[in-house]
Coordinates of C-alpha atoms in Angstrom, one line a residue:
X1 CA 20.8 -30.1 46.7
X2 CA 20.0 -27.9 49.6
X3 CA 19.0 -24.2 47.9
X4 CA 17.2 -20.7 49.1
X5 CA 14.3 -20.8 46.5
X6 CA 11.8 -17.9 45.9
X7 CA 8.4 -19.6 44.0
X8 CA 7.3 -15.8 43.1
X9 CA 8.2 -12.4 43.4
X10 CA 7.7 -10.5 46.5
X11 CA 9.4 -8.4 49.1
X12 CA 9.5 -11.4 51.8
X13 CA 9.3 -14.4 49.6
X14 CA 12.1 -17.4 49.8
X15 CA 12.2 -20.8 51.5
X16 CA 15.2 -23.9 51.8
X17 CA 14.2 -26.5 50.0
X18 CA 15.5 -29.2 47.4
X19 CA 16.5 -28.4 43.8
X20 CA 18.3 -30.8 41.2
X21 CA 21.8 -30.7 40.1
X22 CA 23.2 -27.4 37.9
X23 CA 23.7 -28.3 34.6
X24 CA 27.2 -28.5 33.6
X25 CA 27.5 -27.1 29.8
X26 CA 30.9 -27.7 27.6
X27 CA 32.6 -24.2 29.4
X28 CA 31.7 -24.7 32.4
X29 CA 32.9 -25.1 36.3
X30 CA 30.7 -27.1 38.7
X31 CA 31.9 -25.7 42.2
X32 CA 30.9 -26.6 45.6
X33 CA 30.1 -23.4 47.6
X34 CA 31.6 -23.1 50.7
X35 CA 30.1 -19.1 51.4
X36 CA 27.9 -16.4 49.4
X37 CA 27.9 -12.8 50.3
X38 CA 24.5 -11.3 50.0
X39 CA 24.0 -8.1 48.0
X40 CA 21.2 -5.7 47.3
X41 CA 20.5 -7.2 44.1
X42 CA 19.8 -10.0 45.8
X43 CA 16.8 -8.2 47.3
X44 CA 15.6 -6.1 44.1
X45 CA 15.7 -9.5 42.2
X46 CA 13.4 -10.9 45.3
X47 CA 11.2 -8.1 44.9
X48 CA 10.9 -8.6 41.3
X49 CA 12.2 -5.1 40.1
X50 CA 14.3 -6.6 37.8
X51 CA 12.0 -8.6 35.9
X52 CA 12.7 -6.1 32.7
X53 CA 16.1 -6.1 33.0
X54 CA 16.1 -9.8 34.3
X55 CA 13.5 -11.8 33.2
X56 CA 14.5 -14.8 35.4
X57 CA 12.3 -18.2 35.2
X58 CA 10.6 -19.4 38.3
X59 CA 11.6 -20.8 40.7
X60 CA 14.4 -19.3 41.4
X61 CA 17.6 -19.8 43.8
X62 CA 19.3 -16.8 44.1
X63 CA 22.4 -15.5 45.1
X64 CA 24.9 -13.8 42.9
X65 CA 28.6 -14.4 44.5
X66 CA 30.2 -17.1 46.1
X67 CA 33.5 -19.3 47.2
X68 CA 34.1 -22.6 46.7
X69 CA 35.8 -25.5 46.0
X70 CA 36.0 -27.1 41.8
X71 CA 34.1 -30.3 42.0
X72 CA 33.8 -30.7 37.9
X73 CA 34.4 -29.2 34.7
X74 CA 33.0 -29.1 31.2
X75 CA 35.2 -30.7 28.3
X76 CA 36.2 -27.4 26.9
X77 CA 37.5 -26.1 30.5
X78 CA 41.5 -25.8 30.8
X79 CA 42.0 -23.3 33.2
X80 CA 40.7 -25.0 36.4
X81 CA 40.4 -28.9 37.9
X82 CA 38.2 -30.7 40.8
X83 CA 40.1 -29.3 44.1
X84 CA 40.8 -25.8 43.2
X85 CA 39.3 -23.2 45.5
X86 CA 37.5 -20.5 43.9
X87 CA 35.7 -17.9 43.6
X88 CA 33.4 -15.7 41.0
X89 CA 30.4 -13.4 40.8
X90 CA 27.9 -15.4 38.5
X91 CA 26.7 -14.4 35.5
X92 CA 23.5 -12.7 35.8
X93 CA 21.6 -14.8 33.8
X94 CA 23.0 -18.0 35.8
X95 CA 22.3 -16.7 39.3
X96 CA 22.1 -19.1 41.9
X97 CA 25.1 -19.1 44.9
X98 CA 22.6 -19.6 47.8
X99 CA 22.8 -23.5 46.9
X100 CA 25.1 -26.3 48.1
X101 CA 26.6 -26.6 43.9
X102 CA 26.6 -23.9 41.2
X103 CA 27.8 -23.9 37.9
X104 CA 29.7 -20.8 36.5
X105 CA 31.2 -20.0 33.1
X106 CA 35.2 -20.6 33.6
X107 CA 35.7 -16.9 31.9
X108 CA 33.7 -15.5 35.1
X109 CA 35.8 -17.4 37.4
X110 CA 39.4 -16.9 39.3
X111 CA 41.4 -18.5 41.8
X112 CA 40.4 -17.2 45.1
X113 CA 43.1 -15.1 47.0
X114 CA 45.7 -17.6 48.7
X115 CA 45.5 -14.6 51.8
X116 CA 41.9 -15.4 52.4
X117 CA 39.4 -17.8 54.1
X118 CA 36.5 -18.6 52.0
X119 CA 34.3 -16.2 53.6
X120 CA 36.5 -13.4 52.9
X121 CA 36.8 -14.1 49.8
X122 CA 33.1 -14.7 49.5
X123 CA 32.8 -11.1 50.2
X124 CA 34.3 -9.1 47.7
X125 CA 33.5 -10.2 43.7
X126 CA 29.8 -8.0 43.1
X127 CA 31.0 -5.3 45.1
X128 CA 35.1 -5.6 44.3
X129 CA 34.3 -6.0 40.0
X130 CA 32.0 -3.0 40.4
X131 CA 34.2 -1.0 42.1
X132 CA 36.7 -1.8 39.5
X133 CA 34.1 -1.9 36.6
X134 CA 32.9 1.9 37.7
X135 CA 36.4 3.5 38.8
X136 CA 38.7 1.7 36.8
X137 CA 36.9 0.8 33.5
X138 CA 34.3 3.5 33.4
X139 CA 35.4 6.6 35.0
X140 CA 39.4 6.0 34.3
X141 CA 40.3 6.9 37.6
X142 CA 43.4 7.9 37.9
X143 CA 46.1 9.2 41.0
X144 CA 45.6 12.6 41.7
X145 CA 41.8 12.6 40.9
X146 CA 39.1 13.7 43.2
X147 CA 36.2 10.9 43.9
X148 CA 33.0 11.0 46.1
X149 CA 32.1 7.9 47.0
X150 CA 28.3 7.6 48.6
X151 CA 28.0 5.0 51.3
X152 CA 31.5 4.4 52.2
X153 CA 30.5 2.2 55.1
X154 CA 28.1 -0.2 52.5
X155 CA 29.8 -3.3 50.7
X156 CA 30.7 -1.6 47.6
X157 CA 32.0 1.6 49.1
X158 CA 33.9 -0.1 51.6
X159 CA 35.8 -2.0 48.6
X160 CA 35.7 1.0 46.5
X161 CA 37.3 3.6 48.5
X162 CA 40.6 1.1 49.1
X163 CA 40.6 0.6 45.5
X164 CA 40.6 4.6 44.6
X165 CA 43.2 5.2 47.5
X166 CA 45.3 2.2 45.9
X167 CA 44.9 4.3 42.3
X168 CA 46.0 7.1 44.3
X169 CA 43.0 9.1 44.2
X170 CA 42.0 11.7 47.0
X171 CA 38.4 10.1 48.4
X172 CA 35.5 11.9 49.7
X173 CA 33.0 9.7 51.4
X174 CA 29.7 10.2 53.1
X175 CA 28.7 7.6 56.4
X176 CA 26.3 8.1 59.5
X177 CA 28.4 9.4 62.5
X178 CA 28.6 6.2 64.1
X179 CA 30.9 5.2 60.8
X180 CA 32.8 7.9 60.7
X181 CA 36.5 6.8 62.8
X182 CA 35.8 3.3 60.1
X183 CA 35.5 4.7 56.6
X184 CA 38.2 6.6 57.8
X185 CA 40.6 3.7 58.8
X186 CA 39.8 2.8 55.1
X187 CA 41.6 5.7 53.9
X188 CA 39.1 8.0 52.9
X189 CA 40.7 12.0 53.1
X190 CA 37.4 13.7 54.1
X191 CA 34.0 12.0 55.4
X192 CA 30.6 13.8 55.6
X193 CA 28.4 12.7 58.5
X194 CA 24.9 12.8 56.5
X195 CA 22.9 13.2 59.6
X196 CA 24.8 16.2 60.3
X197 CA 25.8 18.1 57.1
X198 CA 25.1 17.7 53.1
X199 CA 27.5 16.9 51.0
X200 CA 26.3 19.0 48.1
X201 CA 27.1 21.6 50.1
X202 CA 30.8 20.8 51.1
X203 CA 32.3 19.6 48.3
X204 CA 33.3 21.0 45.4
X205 CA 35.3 20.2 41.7
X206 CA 35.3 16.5 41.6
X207 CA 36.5 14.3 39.0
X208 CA 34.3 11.6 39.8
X209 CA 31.2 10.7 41.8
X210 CA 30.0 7.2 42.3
X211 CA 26.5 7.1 43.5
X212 CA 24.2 4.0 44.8
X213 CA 21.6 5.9 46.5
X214 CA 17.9 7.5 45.6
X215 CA 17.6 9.9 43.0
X216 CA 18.0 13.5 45.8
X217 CA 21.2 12.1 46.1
X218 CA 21.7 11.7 42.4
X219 CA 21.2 15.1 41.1
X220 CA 22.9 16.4 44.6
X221 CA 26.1 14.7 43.2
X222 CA 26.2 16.9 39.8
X223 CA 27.0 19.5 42.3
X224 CA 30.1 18.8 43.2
X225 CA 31.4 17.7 40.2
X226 CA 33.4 19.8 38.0
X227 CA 32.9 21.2 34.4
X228 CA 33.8 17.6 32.4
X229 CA 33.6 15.8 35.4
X230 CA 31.9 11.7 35.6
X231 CA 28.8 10.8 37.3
X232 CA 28.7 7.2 37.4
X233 CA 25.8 5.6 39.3
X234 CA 25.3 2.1 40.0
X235 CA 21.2 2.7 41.3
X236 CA 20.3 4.2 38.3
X237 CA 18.5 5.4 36.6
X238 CA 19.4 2.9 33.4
X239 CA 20.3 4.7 30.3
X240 CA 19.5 4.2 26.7
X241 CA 23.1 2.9 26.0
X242 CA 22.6 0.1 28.7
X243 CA 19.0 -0.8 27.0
X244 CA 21.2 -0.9 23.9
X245 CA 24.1 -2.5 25.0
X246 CA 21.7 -5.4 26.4
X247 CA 19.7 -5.6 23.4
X248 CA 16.7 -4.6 24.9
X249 CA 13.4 -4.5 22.9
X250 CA 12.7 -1.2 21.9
X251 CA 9.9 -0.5 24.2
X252 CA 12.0 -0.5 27.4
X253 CA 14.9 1.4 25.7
X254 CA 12.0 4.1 25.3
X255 CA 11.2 3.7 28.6
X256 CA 14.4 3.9 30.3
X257 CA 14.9 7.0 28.0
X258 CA 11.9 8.7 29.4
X259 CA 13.4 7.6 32.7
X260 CA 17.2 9.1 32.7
X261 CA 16.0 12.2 30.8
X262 CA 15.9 14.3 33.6
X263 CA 19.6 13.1 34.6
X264 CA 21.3 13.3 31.3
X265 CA 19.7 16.1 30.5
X266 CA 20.7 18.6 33.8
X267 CA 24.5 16.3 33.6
X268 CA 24.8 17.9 29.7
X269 CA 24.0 21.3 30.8
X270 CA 26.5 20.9 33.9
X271 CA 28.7 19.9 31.4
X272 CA 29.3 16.3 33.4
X273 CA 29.2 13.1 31.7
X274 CA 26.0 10.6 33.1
X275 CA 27.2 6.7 33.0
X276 CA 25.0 3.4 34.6
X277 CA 26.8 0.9 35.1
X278 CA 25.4 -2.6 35.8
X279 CA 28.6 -4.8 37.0
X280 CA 28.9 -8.0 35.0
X281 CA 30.6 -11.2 36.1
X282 CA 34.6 -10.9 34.5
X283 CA 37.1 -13.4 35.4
X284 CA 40.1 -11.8 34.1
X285 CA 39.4 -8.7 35.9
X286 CA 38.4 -10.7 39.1
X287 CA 41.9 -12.3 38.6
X288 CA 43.2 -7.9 39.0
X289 CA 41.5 -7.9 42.3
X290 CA 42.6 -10.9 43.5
X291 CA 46.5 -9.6 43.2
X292 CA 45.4 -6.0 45.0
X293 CA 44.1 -8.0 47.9
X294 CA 47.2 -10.8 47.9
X295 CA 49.5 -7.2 47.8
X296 CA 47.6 -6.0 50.9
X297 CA 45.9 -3.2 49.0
X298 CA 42.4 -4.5 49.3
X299 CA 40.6 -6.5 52.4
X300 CA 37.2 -7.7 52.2
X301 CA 34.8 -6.0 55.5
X302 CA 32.6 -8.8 56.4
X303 CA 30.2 -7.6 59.1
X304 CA 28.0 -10.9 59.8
X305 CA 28.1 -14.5 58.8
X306 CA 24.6 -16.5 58.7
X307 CA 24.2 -20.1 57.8
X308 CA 22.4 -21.0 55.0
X309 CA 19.1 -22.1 56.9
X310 CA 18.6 -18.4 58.1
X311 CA 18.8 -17.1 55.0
X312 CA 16.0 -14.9 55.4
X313 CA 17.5 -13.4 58.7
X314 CA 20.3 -12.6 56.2
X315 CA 18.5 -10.7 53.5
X316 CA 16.3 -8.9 56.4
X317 CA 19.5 -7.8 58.1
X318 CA 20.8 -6.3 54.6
X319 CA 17.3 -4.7 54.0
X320 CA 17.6 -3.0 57.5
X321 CA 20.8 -1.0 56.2
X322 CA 22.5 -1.4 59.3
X323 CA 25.4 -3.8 57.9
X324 CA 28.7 -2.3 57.7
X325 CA 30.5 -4.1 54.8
X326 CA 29.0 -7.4 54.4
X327 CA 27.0 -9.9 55.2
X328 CA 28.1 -13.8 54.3
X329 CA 26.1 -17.1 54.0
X330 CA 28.1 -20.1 55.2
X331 CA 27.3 -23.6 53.8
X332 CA 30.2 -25.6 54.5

């Protein structure tokens, strides 16, 4: 089958070429893919700043999201059959949507939204479960709350300021000013043009803050938050409790402590609570978003749509920064 393949780590590594079948084990779905959205972990995988975290085997196709069509399942499957059109984020350590077939665990998998074309729905599961798995699971979110969301106009804050509005949350967002009219059609209550003003110095007594940008930005965010409020960053830096919770040798849980010191230790004093979150592939919770985005109260933001031969051009264009929501591969 047709696949983007990276031989070795490296910022502009990748080529199309062949690679066999997926192997289809007792639980799981064998599924044509019709679309894959590409992420930012798509790139930091490239680059091979996950190899601790991810300790992937060469070569490699990547891609982490996808839509698709069931061609076959495993003997233990019962919840899906050859024809049904679905979609899933992968589980990380079965990446691999940038290929004509994939395999995925059925518990990572859900019906895709009967509202949407496969590359809508293509669109949404990285950014739409971590949305969910930092607003919802982590940080509680609830109506009435106060949220800062970085990067409104990227693919997870696109998703995840319709998702706090939805949970009836008041949204502060930061954008460049030629995003500003858009993140507000989303339904965020107050946007921060970053080229003209800093948000660490408009806002003020948060609930929660969801960051995804460098670490100025990080420690900038435990300003606004208020005295038990929840910084929840999806950039890192990785804590001690995600080392532990991935059963990490004990050398890099040192080293990730060393790491988030700095930022547990100055969220303490502020009295704020510091969480990482790494999103994980979740069917059932998949199966959530899909009804929010049936109801009307979540649509995917697809900026461009590449083919899967320009691959490259696709990752280059998410690299840039420029795209506003995001950017698809189409295969069939």
């Amino acid at each position: 089958m047709k696949a983007f393949i990276i031989d070795r780590y490296g910022r502009n590594e990748g080529r199309i070429g062949d690679m066999p079948e997926p192997e289809l084990r007792e639980d799981d779905v064998l599924v044509q893919v019709h679309a894959a959205s590409v992420n930012p972990l798509d790139l930091k995988i490239r680059s091979g700043a996950f190899k601790p975290i991810l300790p992937y085997r060469l070569p490699l196709i990547l891609g982490n999201d996808l839509a698709g069509t069931v061609v076959r399942v495993g003997p233990r499957v019962r919840s899906f059959k050859p024809g049904d059109e679905v979609y899933a984020r992968a589980d990380d350590d079965r990446i691999g949507s940038f290929a004509e077939r994939i395999a995925i665990r059925e518990s990572s998998l859900a019906r895709k939204p009967r509202n949407l074309g496969m590359v809508e729905a293509a669109s949404l599961p990285l950014v739409a479960l971590t949305a969910w798995q930092t607003l919802v699971e982590t940080a509680r979110l609830k109506e009435g709350h106060r949220v800062v969301i970085a990067a409104g106009s990227g693919g997870v804050g696109a998703i995840a300021i319709q998702l706090a509005k939805h949970l009836g949350a008041f949204v502060a967002t930061t954008t460049s000013t030629a995003n500003v009219g858009w993140v507000q059609e989303l339904g965020a209550d107050i946007v921060i043009d970053y080229k003209k003003q800093d948000f660490s110095t408009v806002l003020r007594d948060y609930d929660v803050a969801l960051h995804s940008l460098g670490n100025d930005a990080l420690h900038k965010a435990l300003q606004v938050l208020r005295p038990g409020g929840h910084l929840v960053s999806i950039s890192g830096p990785p804590t001690p409790a995600f080392a532990a919770a991935r059963g990490m040798a004990w050398p890099l849980q040192q080293l990730l402590r060393l790491l988030s010191f700095g930022i547990r230790s100055k969220a303490r004093k502020n009295g704020v609570a510091y969480t990482f979150v790494f999103m994980r592939a979740d069917g059932a919770q998949l199966r959530e978003i899909t009804s929010l985005v049936e109801a009307g109260a979540i649509r995917p933001v697809v900026d461009k749509v590449f083919p899967l031969r320009d691959t490259a051009k696709a990752l280059a264009y998410v690299d840039s920064g420029r795209a506003r929501g995001k950017v698809v591969l189409q295969l069939v």
